[in-house]
Amino acid sequence: MPAPHPEEFRRRAVALARERTEPVAELAKELRISESCLRNWMAQADVDESDSDTKLTSKEKEGTDRAPPGEASLGDGERDSEAGSRILRPGE
């Protein structure tokens, strides 16, 4: 996975896309990012700027992207604190 773009780059790209002086696909190509990437940034900016109760803001997402050290995420918001502490042997 490529390294994330700086936040300022994202903000400026979204601002340029919102000006609608050129198609989003063309702007994305000029910025050397995919059109879907730019559209995702635009959608997330819309959520961040609204008071949506149904979608997570960027700040809310920051706390949900990683499990604490030593805990594995189960994918449904729950954590397995015993993950990694069990050794499976043949026949178990």
PDB file of N, CA, C and O in Angstrom, residues 2-41:
ATOM      1  N   PRO A   2       0.619   2.214  -0.867  1.00  0.00           N
ATOM      2  CA  PRO A   2       1.448   3.416  -0.901  1.00  0.00           C
ATOM      3  C   PRO A   2       1.276   4.244   0.364  1.00  0.00           C
ATOM      4  O   PRO A   2       0.264   4.142   1.049  1.00  0.00           O
ATOM      5  N   ALA A   3       2.281   5.045   0.655  1.00  0.00           N
ATOM      6  CA  ALA A   3       2.215   5.926   1.823  1.00  0.00           C
ATOM      7  C   ALA A   3       1.089   6.941   1.641  1.00  0.00           C
ATOM      8  O   ALA A   3       0.822   7.387   0.523  1.00  0.00           O
ATOM      9  N   PRO A   4       0.412   7.293   2.727  1.00  0.00           N
ATOM     10  CA  PRO A   4      -0.680   8.261   2.608  1.00  0.00           C
ATOM     11  C   PRO A   4      -0.157   9.650   2.217  1.00  0.00           C
ATOM     12  O   PRO A   4       0.970  10.010   2.537  1.00  0.00           O
ATOM     13  N   HIS A   5      -0.998  10.368   1.505  1.00  0.00           N
ATOM     14  CA  HIS A   5      -0.637  11.732   1.118  1.00  0.00           C
ATOM     15  C   HIS A   5      -0.801  12.660   2.316  1.00  0.00           C
ATOM     16  O   HIS A   5      -1.670  12.428   3.166  1.00  0.00           O
ATOM     17  N   PRO A   6      -0.010  13.728   2.383  1.00  0.00           N
ATOM     18  CA  PRO A   6      -0.142  14.683   3.486  1.00  0.00           C
ATOM     19  C   PRO A   6      -1.551  15.280   3.536  1.00  0.00           C
ATOM     20  O   PRO A   6      -2.206  15.451   2.501  1.00  0.00           O
ATOM     21  N   GLU A   7      -2.002  15.590   4.728  1.00  0.00           N
ATOM     22  CA  GLU A   7      -3.347  16.136   4.926  1.00  0.00           C
ATOM     23  C   GLU A   7      -3.561  17.418   4.121  1.00  0.00           C
ATOM     24  O   GLU A   7      -4.630  17.624   3.551  1.00  0.00           O
ATOM     25  N   GLU A   8      -2.550  18.269   4.045  1.00  0.00           N
ATOM     26  CA  GLU A   8      -2.696  19.522   3.291  1.00  0.00           C
ATOM     27  C   GLU A   8      -2.919  19.239   1.804  1.00  0.00           C
ATOM     28  O   GLU A   8      -3.703  19.916   1.140  1.00  0.00           O
ATOM     29  N   PHE A   9      -2.234  18.238   1.268  1.00  0.00           N
ATOM     30  CA  PHE A   9      -2.423  17.842  -0.129  1.00  0.00           C
ATOM     31  C   PHE A   9      -3.869  17.402  -0.353  1.00  0.00           C
ATOM     32  O   PHE A   9      -4.508  17.782  -1.330  1.00  0.00           O
ATOM     33  N   ARG A  10      -4.381  16.598   0.576  1.00  0.00           N
ATOM     34  CA  ARG A  10      -5.771  16.128   0.467  1.00  0.00           C
ATOM     35  C   ARG A  10      -6.753  17.290   0.489  1.00  0.00           C
ATOM     36  O   ARG A  10      -7.671  17.353  -0.321  1.00  0.00           O
ATOM     37  N   ARG A  11      -6.551  18.200   1.451  1.00  0.00           N
ATOM     38  CA  ARG A  11      -7.460  19.357   1.562  1.00  0.00           C
ATOM     39  C   ARG A  11      -7.457  20.193   0.291  1.00  0.00           C
ATOM     40  O   ARG A  11      -8.500  20.615  -0.199  1.00  0.00           O
ATOM     41  N   ARG A  12      -6.284  20.425  -0.258  1.00  0.00           N
ATOM     42  CA  ARG A  12      -6.174  21.244  -1.474  1.00  0.00           C
ATOM     43  C   ARG A  12      -6.802  20.529  -2.674  1.00  0.00           C
ATOM     44  O   ARG A  12      -7.477  21.152  -3.495  1.00  0.00           O
ATOM     45  N   ALA A  13      -6.592  19.224  -2.766  1.00  0.00           N
ATOM     46  CA  ALA A  13      -7.182  18.453  -3.861  1.00  0.00           C
ATOM     47  C   ALA A  13      -8.705  18.514  -3.797  1.00  0.00           C
ATOM     48  O   ALA A  13      -9.376  18.710  -4.818  1.00  0.00           O
ATOM     49  N   VAL A  14      -9.262  18.375  -2.598  1.00  0.00           N
ATOM     50  CA  VAL A  14     -10.721  18.454  -2.422  1.00  0.00           C
ATOM     51  C   VAL A  14     -11.219  19.844  -2.791  1.00  0.00           C
ATOM     52  O   VAL A  14     -12.233  19.988  -3.484  1.00  0.00           O
ATOM     53  N   ALA A  15     -10.499  20.872  -2.355  1.00  0.00           N
ATOM     54  CA  ALA A  15     -10.901  22.246  -2.678  1.00  0.00           C
ATOM     55  C   ALA A  15     -10.899  22.474  -4.189  1.00  0.00           C
ATOM     56  O   ALA A  15     -11.834  23.069  -4.735  1.00  0.00           O
ATOM     57  N   LEU A  16      -9.879  21.992  -4.872  1.00  0.00           N
ATOM     58  CA  LEU A  16      -9.812  22.130  -6.324  1.00  0.00           C
ATOM     59  C   LEU A  16     -10.956  21.376  -7.001  1.00  0.00           C
ATOM     60  O   LEU A  16     -11.574  21.884  -7.948  1.00  0.00           O
ATOM     61  N   ALA A  17     -11.262  20.188  -6.509  1.00  0.00           N
ATOM     62  CA  ALA A  17     -12.341  19.390  -7.096  1.00  0.00           C
ATOM     63  C   ALA A  17     -13.692  20.083  -6.897  1.00  0.00           C
ATOM     64  O   ALA A  17     -14.550  20.044  -7.787  1.00  0.00           O
ATOM     65  N   ARG A  18     -13.868  20.719  -5.759  1.00  0.00           N
ATOM     66  CA  ARG A  18     -15.128  21.399  -5.480  1.00  0.00           C
ATOM     67  C   ARG A  18     -15.319  22.655  -6.328  1.00  0.00           C
ATOM     68  O   ARG A  18     -16.443  23.104  -6.526  1.00  0.00           O
ATOM     69  N   GLU A  19     -14.227  23.231  -6.822  1.00  0.00           N
ATOM     70  CA  GLU A  19     -14.337  24.401  -7.705  1.00  0.00           C
ATOM     71  C   GLU A  19     -14.980  24.034  -9.034  1.00  0.00           C
ATOM     72  O   GLU A  19     -15.505  24.893  -9.731  1.00  0.00           O
ATOM     73  N   ARG A  20     -14.904  22.767  -9.412  1.00  0.00           N
ATOM     74  CA  ARG A  20     -15.516  22.225 -10.627  1.00  0.00           C
ATOM     75  C   ARG A  20     -15.098  22.963 -11.904  1.00  0.00           C
ATOM     76  O   ARG A  20     -15.892  23.136 -12.819  1.00  0.00           O
ATOM     77  N   THR A  21     -13.844  23.379 -11.952  1.00  0.00           N
ATOM     78  CA  THR A  21     -13.350  24.016 -13.168  1.00  0.00           C
ATOM     79  C   THR A  21     -12.950  22.980 -14.210  1.00  0.00           C
ATOM     80  O   THR A  21     -12.773  23.320 -15.379  1.00  0.00           O
ATOM     81  N   GLU A  22     -12.788  21.723 -13.766  1.00  0.00           N
ATOM     82  CA  GLU A  22     -12.481  20.624 -14.670  1.00  0.00           C
ATOM     83  C   GLU A  22     -13.048  19.343 -14.068  1.00  0.00           C
ATOM     84  O   GLU A  22     -13.316  19.278 -12.871  1.00  0.00           O
ATOM     85  N   PRO A  23     -13.252  18.323 -14.874  1.00  0.00           N
ATOM     86  CA  PRO A  23     -13.793  17.064 -14.351  1.00  0.00           C
ATOM     87  C   PRO A  23     -12.891  16.450 -13.276  1.00  0.00           C
ATOM     88  O   PRO A  23     -11.667  16.594 -13.317  1.00  0.00           O
ATOM     89  N   VAL A  24     -13.508  15.766 -12.334  1.00  0.00           N
ATOM     90  CA  VAL A  24     -12.765  15.137 -11.246  1.00  0.00           C
ATOM     91  C   VAL A  24     -11.722  14.166 -11.791  1.00  0.00           C
ATOM     92  O   VAL A  24     -10.588  14.130 -11.304  1.00  0.00           O
ATOM     93  N   ALA A  25     -12.079  13.420 -12.812  1.00  0.00           N
ATOM     94  CA  ALA A  25     -11.140  12.453 -13.393  1.00  0.00           C
ATOM     95  C   ALA A  25      -9.888  13.152 -13.936  1.00  0.00           C
ATOM     96  O   ALA A  25      -8.763  12.671 -13.754  1.00  0.00           O
ATOM     97  N   GLU A  26     -10.091  14.281 -14.581  1.00  0.00           N
ATOM     98  CA  GLU A  26      -8.963  15.031 -15.149  1.00  0.00           C
ATOM     99  C   GLU A  26      -8.079  15.601 -14.039  1.00  0.00           C
ATOM    100  O   GLU A  26      -6.852  15.535 -14.110  1.00  0.00           O
ATOM    101  N   LEU A  27      -8.705  16.166 -13.012  1.00  0.00           N
ATOM    102  CA  LEU A  27      -7.944  16.713 -11.888  1.00  0.00           C
ATOM    103  C   LEU A  27      -7.148  15.614 -11.195  1.00  0.00           C
ATOM    104  O   LEU A  27      -5.968  15.800 -10.873  1.00  0.00           O
ATOM    105  N   ALA A  28      -7.778  14.480 -10.971  1.00  0.00           N
ATOM    106  CA  ALA A  28      -7.086  13.366 -10.316  1.00  0.00           C
ATOM    107  C   ALA A  28      -5.859  12.944 -11.120  1.00  0.00           C
ATOM    108  O   ALA A  28      -4.796  12.698 -10.554  1.00  0.00           O
ATOM    109  N   LYS A  29      -6.016  12.893 -12.425  1.00  0.00           N
ATOM    110  CA  LYS A  29      -4.891  12.515 -13.287  1.00  0.00           C
ATOM    111  C   LYS A  29      -3.754  13.529 -13.152  1.00  0.00           C
ATOM    112  O   LYS A  29      -2.587  13.153 -13.055  1.00  0.00           O
ATOM    113  N   GLU A  30      -4.093  14.813 -13.127  1.00  0.00           N
ATOM    114  CA  GLU A  30      -3.071  15.853 -12.971  1.00  0.00           C
ATOM    115  C   GLU A  30      -2.356  15.748 -11.626  1.00  0.00           C
ATOM    116  O   GLU A  30      -1.160  16.028 -11.526  1.00  0.00           O
ATOM    117  N   LEU A  31      -3.103  15.338 -10.588  1.00  0.00           N
ATOM    118  CA  LEU A  31      -2.527  15.212  -9.251  1.00  0.00           C
ATOM    119  C   LEU A  31      -1.833  13.869  -9.034  1.00  0.00           C
ATOM    120  O   LEU A  31      -1.245  13.624  -7.978  1.00  0.00           O
ATOM    121  N   ARG A  32      -1.935  12.994 -10.048  1.00  0.00           N
ATOM    122  CA  ARG A  32      -1.327  11.663 -10.013  1.00  0.00           C
ATOM    123  C   ARG A  32      -1.899  10.801  -8.888  1.00  0.00           C
ATOM    124  O   ARG A  32      -1.177  10.109  -8.173  1.00  0.00           O
ATOM    125  N   ILE A  33      -3.225  10.880  -8.754  1.00  0.00           N
ATOM    126  CA  ILE A  33      -3.953  10.007  -7.843  1.00  0.00           C
ATOM    127  C   ILE A  33      -5.123   9.422  -8.638  1.00  0.00           C
ATOM    128  O   ILE A  33      -5.472   9.932  -9.703  1.00  0.00           O
ATOM    129  N   SER A  34      -5.711   8.376  -8.125  1.00  0.00           N
ATOM    130  CA  SER A  34      -6.844   7.790  -8.841  1.00  0.00           C
ATOM    131  C   SER A  34      -8.099   8.632  -8.619  1.00  0.00           C
ATOM    132  O   SER A  34      -8.234   9.345  -7.624  1.00  0.00           O
ATOM    133  N   GLU A  35      -9.001   8.530  -9.576  1.00  0.00           N
ATOM    134  CA  GLU A  35     -10.266   9.249  -9.460  1.00  0.00           C
ATOM    135  C   GLU A  35     -11.028   8.778  -8.223  1.00  0.00           C
ATOM    136  O   GLU A  35     -11.599   9.593  -7.486  1.00  0.00           O
ATOM    137  N   SER A  36     -11.014   7.480  -7.972  1.00  0.00           N
ATOM    138  CA  SER A  36     -11.734   6.964  -6.801  1.00  0.00           C
ATOM    139  C   SER A  36     -11.128   7.481  -5.504  1.00  0.00           C
ATOM    140  O   SER A  36     -11.846   7.757  -4.542  1.00  0.00           O
ATOM    141  N   CYS A  37      -9.828   7.643  -5.470  1.00  0.00           N
ATOM    142  CA  CYS A  37      -9.160   8.203  -4.291  1.00  0.00           C
ATOM    143  C   CYS A  37      -9.665   9.619  -4.030  1.00  0.00           C
ATOM    144  O   CYS A  37     -10.053   9.961  -2.910  1.00  0.00           O
ATOM    145  N   LEU A  38      -9.675  10.442  -5.058  1.00  0.00           N
ATOM    146  CA  LEU A  38     -10.133  11.824  -4.911  1.00  0.00           C
ATOM    147  C   LEU A  38     -11.606  11.865  -4.508  1.00  0.00           C
ATOM    148  O   LEU A  38     -12.000  12.632  -3.634  1.00  0.00           O
ATOM    149  N   ARG A  39     -12.406  11.014  -5.107  1.00  0.00           N
ATOM    150  CA  ARG A  39     -13.830  10.986  -4.744  1.00  0.00           C
ATOM    151  C   ARG A  39     -14.019  10.529  -3.292  1.00  0.00           C
ATOM    152  O   ARG A  39     -14.879  11.043  -2.581  1.00  0.00           O
ATOM    153  N   ASN A  40     -13.208   9.590  -2.840  1.00  0.00           N
ATOM    154  CA  ASN A  40     -13.266   9.172  -1.438  1.00  0.00           C
ATOM    155  C   ASN A  40     -12.896  10.322  -0.506  1.00  0.00           C
ATOM    156  O   ASN A  40     -13.526  10.512   0.534  1.00  0.00           O
ATOM    157  N   TRP A  41     -11.855  11.071  -0.861  1.00  0.00           N
ATOM    158  CA  TRP A  41     -11.463  12.225  -0.054  1.00  0.00           C
ATOM    159  C   TRP A  41     -12.584  13.259  -0.004  1.00  0.00           C
ATOM    160  O   TRP A  41     -12.847  13.846   1.044  1.00  0.00           O
TER     161      TRP A  41
END
